[in-house]
Amino acid sequence: MSEERRKRINRLKKMILGTIVALILIPVCCAVVFGVSLVKTKQQLLLLQEQLIASEKRVEELEASVGEHMEPVEEQTAQVDAVKEAFAVDTEENLQELYDTARNEEVLEGYTEPEQTEDGIRRIYLTFDDGPSRETDVILDILKQYNVKATFFVLGKDDEVSVAAYKRIVEEGHTLGMHSYSHRYREIYASVDAFVNDMERLQNYLYEITGEKSEIYRFPGGSSNRVSRTGIYGLIDALEERNIAYYDWNVSSGDATGIPTSKEDIVNNVMRGIGDKKNAIVLFHDSTAKKSTVDALPEILERLTDMENAEILPITQDTVKIQHVEPKEVLQ
Ligand code: ZN
């Protein structure tokens, strides 16, 4: 072998060796580089995960704290709504009724009493408007205690307490009369149709709950109210066509006046109002705001049940018509 050839072989060997080394080193280097970057990425991922968990925790904390603040707000809103609901009848709408009741007192000045009944028995009808309320059960308890039946001219309310009250009124033998579903003067007195729709809505609603069809009505503000935009005779006709009798009152307990009336005043108003009337329909209000009505009731019942030749009765279709505005036919 010549010197030249050996050198070439050696060069070749070195090249092969270099190539092998390179072939080994390059992947190893790559692996190391990738390995390092993988570790770094993993670390970053872990860091991100931790941050994510921390963020989620913070969000939960924030939500919880918002919830804590929201709950009282919701609670307060519900309370405000409840108060508004309870006093709805006693605010805007009832202001008109207060006015009407006061004016009805004037109307009653010239009011002619119905004929005396032949049997000489005096008949007294206690009526409670605007319920059910949180006082209805108390009123019913007192009536039960004195074994007296009365008449409730109710509104349309769908809360549990009211639904139970409608049922109890019927079950205990009282008359469930209607006093409009909404008691909103502007709505019910807008037209005959609006009036009839409201009345039938209440009539159907009460029938669904109690299984009894109410056929007794009291106009919000009485039949002599001046708020009705449509003539009262049209409304009276609409009721008569549907065989519904309407009743006003000839004795006011005075519990609807804006200024809180004392228990004593209510007792006196009722007893003086009944006087020697042969037929008396007494107006009370079944309203959460009318606590003194409830306070006065036992004493009134005590005195009335002591009266001789007097009966306390629920209103029926046969009850003598005490109406501030009489149907046209009667007037003619
Ligand atoms: Zn009313």
Short mmCIF file of C-alpha atoms and ligand atoms in Angstrom, two decimals:
data_model
loop_
_atom_site.label_atom_id
_atom_site.label_comp_id
_atom_site.label_asym_id
_atom_site.label_seq_id
_atom_site.Cartn_x
_atom_site.Cartn_y
_atom_site.Cartn_z
CA MET A 1 0.00 0.00 0.00
CA SER A 2 1.39 3.28 -0.97
CA GLU A 3 1.66 6.16 1.44
CA GLU A 4 -0.80 8.03 -0.70
CA ARG A 5 -3.49 5.38 -0.43
CA ARG A 6 -3.14 5.05 3.36
CA LYS A 7 -3.62 8.73 3.76
CA ARG A 8 -6.79 8.58 1.68
CA ILE A 9 -8.16 5.72 3.71
CA ASN A 10 -7.38 7.55 6.92
CA ARG A 11 -9.13 10.63 5.58
CA LEU A 12 -12.07 8.50 4.64
CA LYS A 13 -12.14 6.90 8.10
CA LYS A 14 -12.05 10.30 9.72
CA MET A 15 -14.87 11.48 7.51
CA ILE A 16 -16.98 8.41 8.35
CA LEU A 17 -16.21 8.80 12.03
CA GLY A 18 -17.02 12.49 11.83
CA THR A 19 -20.27 11.74 10.10
CA ILE A 20 -21.19 9.12 12.73
CA VAL A 21 -20.29 11.47 15.53
CA ALA A 22 -22.28 14.21 13.83
CA LEU A 23 -25.21 11.89 13.32
CA ILE A 24 -25.14 11.05 17.03
CA LEU A 25 -24.45 14.56 18.30
CA ILE A 26 -27.09 16.44 16.30
CA PRO A 27 -30.10 14.44 17.64
CA VAL A 28 -28.61 14.51 21.14
CA CYS A 29 -28.22 18.28 20.94
CA CYS A 30 -31.69 18.62 19.53
CA ALA A 31 -33.04 16.38 22.27
CA VAL A 32 -31.29 18.45 24.90
CA VAL A 33 -32.58 21.71 23.40
CA PHE A 34 -36.14 20.35 23.08
CA GLY A 35 -35.93 18.78 26.51
CA VAL A 36 -34.94 22.08 28.07
CA SER A 37 -37.65 23.96 26.26
CA LEU A 38 -40.18 21.26 27.22
CA VAL A 39 -39.28 21.68 30.85
CA LYS A 40 -39.58 25.43 30.49
CA THR A 41 -42.96 25.09 28.76
CA LYS A 42 -44.15 22.72 31.46
CA GLN A 43 -43.09 25.21 34.10
CA GLN A 44 -44.95 27.95 32.29
CA LEU A 45 -47.97 25.73 31.96
CA LEU A 46 -47.91 25.00 35.68
CA LEU A 47 -47.61 28.68 36.37
CA LEU A 48 -50.54 29.43 34.10
CA GLN A 49 -52.57 26.68 35.72
CA GLU A 50 -51.85 28.14 39.12
CA GLN A 51 -52.82 31.57 37.88
CA LEU A 52 -55.99 30.14 36.39
CA ILE A 53 -56.92 28.44 39.65
CA ALA A 54 -56.18 31.65 41.52
CA SER A 55 -58.34 33.63 39.09
CA GLU A 56 -61.20 31.17 39.39
CA LYS A 57 -60.96 31.38 43.15
CA ARG A 58 -61.04 35.15 42.99
CA VAL A 59 -64.06 35.05 40.68
CA GLU A 60 -65.83 32.75 43.14
CA GLU A 61 -64.96 35.07 45.99
CA LEU A 62 -66.23 38.04 44.03
CA GLU A 63 -69.42 36.21 43.10
CA ALA A 64 -69.96 35.26 46.72
CA SER A 65 -69.45 38.80 47.87
CA VAL A 66 -71.77 40.11 45.13
CA GLY A 67 -74.31 37.47 46.21
CA GLU A 68 -74.02 38.58 49.82
CA HIS A 69 -74.78 42.11 48.77
CA MET A 70 -77.44 41.10 46.28
CA GLU A 71 -79.45 39.02 48.75
CA PRO A 72 -80.26 41.89 51.07
CA VAL A 73 -81.11 44.02 48.05
CA GLU A 74 -83.49 41.34 46.76
CA GLU A 75 -84.91 40.90 50.24
CA GLN A 76 -85.43 44.62 50.60
CA THR A 77 -87.02 44.84 47.16
CA ALA A 78 -89.40 42.03 48.14
CA GLN A 79 -90.22 43.80 51.39
CA VAL A 80 -90.87 47.06 49.60
CA ASP A 81 -93.09 45.21 47.13
CA ALA A 82 -94.99 43.56 49.98
CA VAL A 83 -95.57 46.89 51.67
CA LYS A 84 -96.59 48.46 48.38
CA GLU A 85 -98.97 45.57 47.79
CA ALA A 86 -100.44 45.78 51.26
CA PHE A 87 -101.02 49.49 50.99
CA ALA A 88 -101.87 49.57 47.29
CA VAL A 89 -105.55 49.93 48.03
CA ASP A 90 -104.84 52.47 50.71
CA THR A 91 -102.82 54.83 48.63
CA GLU A 92 -103.77 56.34 45.33
CA GLU A 93 -106.91 54.37 44.63
CA ASN A 94 -108.28 54.56 48.10
CA LEU A 95 -107.80 58.30 48.28
CA GLN A 96 -110.54 58.46 45.72
CA GLU A 97 -112.65 56.07 47.77
CA LEU A 98 -112.09 58.19 50.87
CA TYR A 99 -113.40 61.11 48.93
CA ASP A 100 -116.29 59.04 47.66
CA THR A 101 -117.13 57.68 51.08
CA ALA A 102 -117.13 61.18 52.49
CA ARG A 103 -119.37 62.28 49.66
CA ASN A 104 -121.57 59.21 50.09
CA GLU A 105 -122.17 60.42 53.63
CA GLU A 106 -123.67 63.53 52.03
CA VAL A 107 -125.69 61.35 49.71
CA LEU A 108 -126.93 59.43 52.73
CA GLU A 109 -128.32 62.62 54.26
CA GLY A 110 -131.17 62.58 51.78
CA TYR A 111 -131.30 58.81 51.61
CA THR A 112 -134.70 57.20 52.10
CA GLU A 113 -134.71 54.10 54.24
CA PRO A 114 -136.20 50.93 52.79
CA GLU A 115 -139.63 49.99 54.14
CA GLN A 116 -139.74 48.33 57.51
CA THR A 117 -139.92 44.58 57.30
CA GLU A 118 -143.27 43.10 58.19
CA ASP A 119 -141.97 40.76 60.84
CA GLY A 120 -140.62 43.73 62.77
CA ILE A 121 -137.15 42.20 62.96
CA ARG A 122 -134.26 44.57 62.42
CA ARG A 123 -131.64 43.28 60.03
CA ILE A 124 -128.01 44.25 60.21
CA TYR A 125 -125.48 43.35 57.56
CA LEU A 126 -121.79 43.76 58.27
CA THR A 127 -119.70 44.21 55.13
CA PHE A 128 -115.93 44.27 54.70
CA ASP A 129 -114.43 45.84 51.57
CA ASP A 130 -111.05 45.61 49.86
CA GLY A 131 -109.87 42.26 51.32
CA PRO A 132 -108.49 39.74 51.64
CA SER A 133 -105.76 41.17 53.82
CA ARG A 134 -103.61 39.96 56.67
CA GLU A 135 -106.54 40.95 58.92
CA THR A 136 -109.10 38.70 57.21
CA ASP A 137 -108.30 35.69 59.39
CA VAL A 138 -108.57 37.81 62.53
CA ILE A 139 -111.93 39.20 61.40
CA LEU A 140 -113.14 35.67 60.61
CA ASP A 141 -111.99 34.45 64.03
CA ILE A 142 -113.95 37.23 65.76
CA LEU A 143 -117.08 36.59 63.67
CA LYS A 144 -116.80 32.89 64.49
CA GLN A 145 -116.49 33.65 68.18
CA TYR A 146 -119.81 35.56 68.05
CA ASN A 147 -121.35 33.10 65.61
CA VAL A 148 -122.08 35.91 63.17
CA LYS A 149 -122.10 35.74 59.36
CA ALA A 150 -120.98 38.73 57.33
CA THR A 151 -120.26 39.78 53.75
CA PHE A 152 -116.82 40.25 52.26
CA PHE A 153 -116.56 42.38 49.12
CA VAL A 154 -113.21 41.14 47.91
CA LEU A 155 -110.65 42.06 45.29
CA GLY A 156 -108.63 39.69 43.08
CA LYS A 157 -105.43 38.63 44.83
CA ASP A 158 -103.38 35.54 44.06
CA ASP A 159 -101.11 35.13 47.06
CA GLU A 160 -101.50 32.04 49.26
CA VAL A 161 -103.00 33.91 52.21
CA SER A 162 -105.69 35.48 50.03
CA VAL A 163 -106.55 32.21 48.30
CA ALA A 164 -106.98 30.55 51.71
CA ALA A 165 -109.09 33.51 52.86
CA TYR A 166 -111.55 33.22 49.93
CA LYS A 167 -112.02 29.55 50.79
CA ARG A 168 -112.45 30.19 54.49
CA ILE A 169 -115.03 32.95 53.88
CA VAL A 170 -117.18 30.53 51.86
CA GLU A 171 -116.59 27.51 54.10
CA GLU A 172 -117.66 29.43 57.20
CA GLY A 173 -120.94 30.55 55.64
CA HIS A 174 -120.18 34.18 54.89
CA THR A 175 -121.13 35.83 51.62
CA LEU A 176 -118.27 36.24 49.17
CA GLY A 177 -119.17 39.42 47.31
CA MET A 178 -117.21 41.10 44.52
CA HIS A 179 -115.62 44.52 44.68
CA SER A 180 -113.77 44.43 41.32
CA TYR A 181 -110.60 42.52 40.51
CA SER A 182 -108.23 45.47 40.35
CA HIS A 183 -109.98 48.28 42.27
CA ARG A 184 -108.31 50.63 39.79
CA TYR A 185 -110.90 53.29 39.07
CA ARG A 186 -109.26 54.42 35.87
CA GLU A 187 -109.38 50.90 34.46
CA ILE A 188 -112.71 49.51 35.62
CA TYR A 189 -114.70 52.66 35.03
CA ALA A 190 -113.16 53.37 31.61
CA SER A 191 -116.02 51.69 29.75
CA VAL A 192 -118.82 49.15 30.22
CA ASP A 193 -116.64 46.50 28.56
CA ALA A 194 -113.71 47.24 30.85
CA PHE A 195 -116.03 47.08 33.86
CA VAL A 196 -117.58 43.77 32.78
CA ASN A 197 -114.18 42.24 31.94
CA ASP A 198 -112.84 43.11 35.37
CA MET A 199 -115.97 41.82 37.13
CA GLU A 200 -116.04 38.54 35.17
CA ARG A 201 -112.35 38.03 35.74
CA LEU A 202 -112.98 38.19 39.48
CA GLN A 203 -116.15 36.11 39.29
CA ASN A 204 -114.37 33.33 37.38
CA TYR A 205 -111.35 33.52 39.64
CA LEU A 206 -113.44 33.16 42.80
CA TYR A 207 -115.41 30.34 41.21
CA GLU A 208 -112.19 28.47 40.40
CA ILE A 209 -111.05 28.76 44.00
CA THR A 210 -114.27 28.26 45.94
CA GLY A 211 -116.60 26.48 43.50
CA GLU A 212 -119.21 29.18 44.18
CA LYS A 213 -120.38 31.79 41.75
CA SER A 214 -120.57 35.17 43.42
CA GLU A 215 -123.65 37.18 42.42
CA ILE A 216 -123.29 40.11 44.79
CA TYR A 217 -121.34 43.23 43.89
CA ARG A 218 -120.26 46.45 45.48
CA PHE A 219 -119.03 49.21 43.22
CA PRO A 220 -115.62 50.56 44.22
CA GLY A 221 -116.54 53.98 45.62
CA GLY A 222 -120.20 52.92 45.77
CA SER A 223 -122.84 53.24 43.03
CA SER A 224 -122.87 57.00 43.67
CA ASN A 225 -119.17 57.42 42.89
CA ARG A 226 -118.27 60.31 40.63
CA VAL A 227 -115.15 58.78 39.14
CA SER A 228 -116.90 56.53 36.67
CA ARG A 229 -116.29 57.88 33.18
CA THR A 230 -119.11 55.78 31.87
CA GLY A 231 -122.65 56.29 33.11
CA ILE A 232 -123.40 54.23 36.22
CA TYR A 233 -126.70 53.06 34.68
CA GLY A 234 -124.82 51.25 31.92
CA LEU A 235 -122.85 49.40 34.57
CA ILE A 236 -125.96 48.67 36.64
CA ASP A 237 -127.63 47.26 33.51
CA ALA A 238 -124.56 45.12 32.81
CA LEU A 239 -124.79 43.67 36.32
CA GLU A 240 -128.53 43.08 36.12
CA GLU A 241 -128.18 41.32 32.76
CA ARG A 242 -125.86 38.91 34.54
CA ASN A 243 -128.17 38.50 37.53
CA ILE A 244 -125.75 40.22 39.86
CA ALA A 245 -127.22 42.34 42.67
CA TYR A 246 -125.25 45.34 43.89
CA TYR A 247 -125.27 46.74 47.37
CA ASP A 248 -124.05 50.01 48.86
CA TRP A 249 -124.30 50.86 52.55
CA ASN A 250 -126.32 53.12 54.82
CA VAL A 251 -123.99 53.00 57.82
CA SER A 252 -120.30 53.83 57.59
CA SER A 253 -117.92 52.76 60.31
CA GLY A 254 -115.72 55.67 59.24
CA ASP A 255 -112.69 53.40 59.04
CA ALA A 256 -111.87 54.62 55.54
CA THR A 257 -110.99 58.17 56.47
CA GLY A 258 -107.39 59.14 55.83
CA ILE A 259 -106.70 59.94 59.48
CA PRO A 260 -106.49 56.76 61.55
CA THR A 261 -109.81 56.32 63.31
CA SER A 262 -109.76 55.19 66.93
CA LYS A 263 -111.51 52.05 68.08
CA GLU A 264 -113.98 54.15 70.10
CA ASP A 265 -114.87 56.31 67.10
CA ILE A 266 -115.55 53.24 64.98
CA VAL A 267 -117.80 51.70 67.67
CA ASN A 268 -119.68 55.01 68.04
CA ASN A 269 -120.01 55.57 64.28
CA VAL A 270 -121.50 52.10 63.83
CA MET A 271 -123.89 52.21 66.79
CA ARG A 272 -125.05 55.74 66.00
CA GLY A 273 -125.34 54.90 62.30
CA ILE A 274 -127.47 51.83 62.95
CA GLY A 275 -129.64 53.86 65.35
CA ASP A 276 -133.18 52.58 64.90
CA LYS A 277 -132.79 51.56 61.26
CA LYS A 278 -134.79 48.50 60.30
CA ASN A 279 -132.22 47.51 57.69
CA ALA A 280 -128.61 48.50 58.08
CA ILE A 281 -125.71 47.67 55.82
CA VAL A 282 -122.54 48.64 57.64
CA LEU A 283 -119.38 49.50 55.71
CA PHE A 284 -116.05 48.32 57.12
CA HIS A 285 -112.70 47.80 55.45
CA ASP A 286 -110.72 44.58 55.54
CA SER A 287 -107.29 46.06 55.14
CA THR A 288 -103.92 45.61 56.75
CA ALA A 289 -103.81 49.33 57.44
CA LYS A 290 -107.19 49.29 59.26
CA LYS A 291 -106.15 47.73 62.52
CA SER A 292 -108.68 49.68 64.59
CA THR A 293 -111.53 48.04 62.64
CA VAL A 294 -110.40 44.72 64.04
CA ASP A 295 -110.00 46.23 67.50
CA ALA A 296 -113.50 47.69 67.42
CA LEU A 297 -115.23 44.58 66.09
CA PRO A 298 -115.63 42.57 69.35
CA GLU A 299 -117.32 45.48 71.12
CA ILE A 300 -119.60 46.15 68.14
CA LEU A 301 -120.60 42.49 68.02
CA GLU A 302 -121.09 42.43 71.77
CA ARG A 303 -123.57 45.30 71.50
CA LEU A 304 -125.29 44.13 68.32
CA THR A 305 -125.85 40.59 69.56
CA ASP A 306 -127.42 42.11 72.70
CA MET A 307 -129.97 44.08 70.67
CA GLU A 308 -133.54 42.86 70.82
CA ASN A 309 -135.37 41.80 67.68
CA ALA A 310 -132.24 42.21 65.64
CA GLU A 311 -130.46 39.76 63.38
CA ILE A 312 -126.98 39.96 61.92
CA LEU A 313 -127.05 38.40 58.48
CA PRO A 314 -124.88 37.90 55.41
CA ILE A 315 -126.14 39.70 52.27
CA THR A 316 -127.96 37.50 49.77
CA GLN A 317 -129.84 38.33 46.59
CA ASP A 318 -133.00 38.57 48.75
CA THR A 319 -131.56 41.25 51.00
CA VAL A 320 -133.44 44.55 50.81
CA LYS A 321 -131.72 46.70 48.21
CA ILE A 322 -129.72 49.45 49.80
CA GLN A 323 -128.44 51.34 46.80
CA HIS A 324 -127.26 54.92 46.56
CA VAL A 325 -128.15 54.95 42.88
CA GLU A 326 -131.12 52.80 42.02
CA PRO A 327 -131.68 51.10 38.69
CA LYS A 328 -133.54 53.33 36.22
CA GLU A 329 -136.65 51.14 36.15
CA VAL A 330 -137.20 51.77 39.84
CA LEU A 331 -136.72 55.49 39.45
CA GLN A 332 -139.19 55.83 36.59
ZN ZN B 1 -113.00 49.62 47.99
#
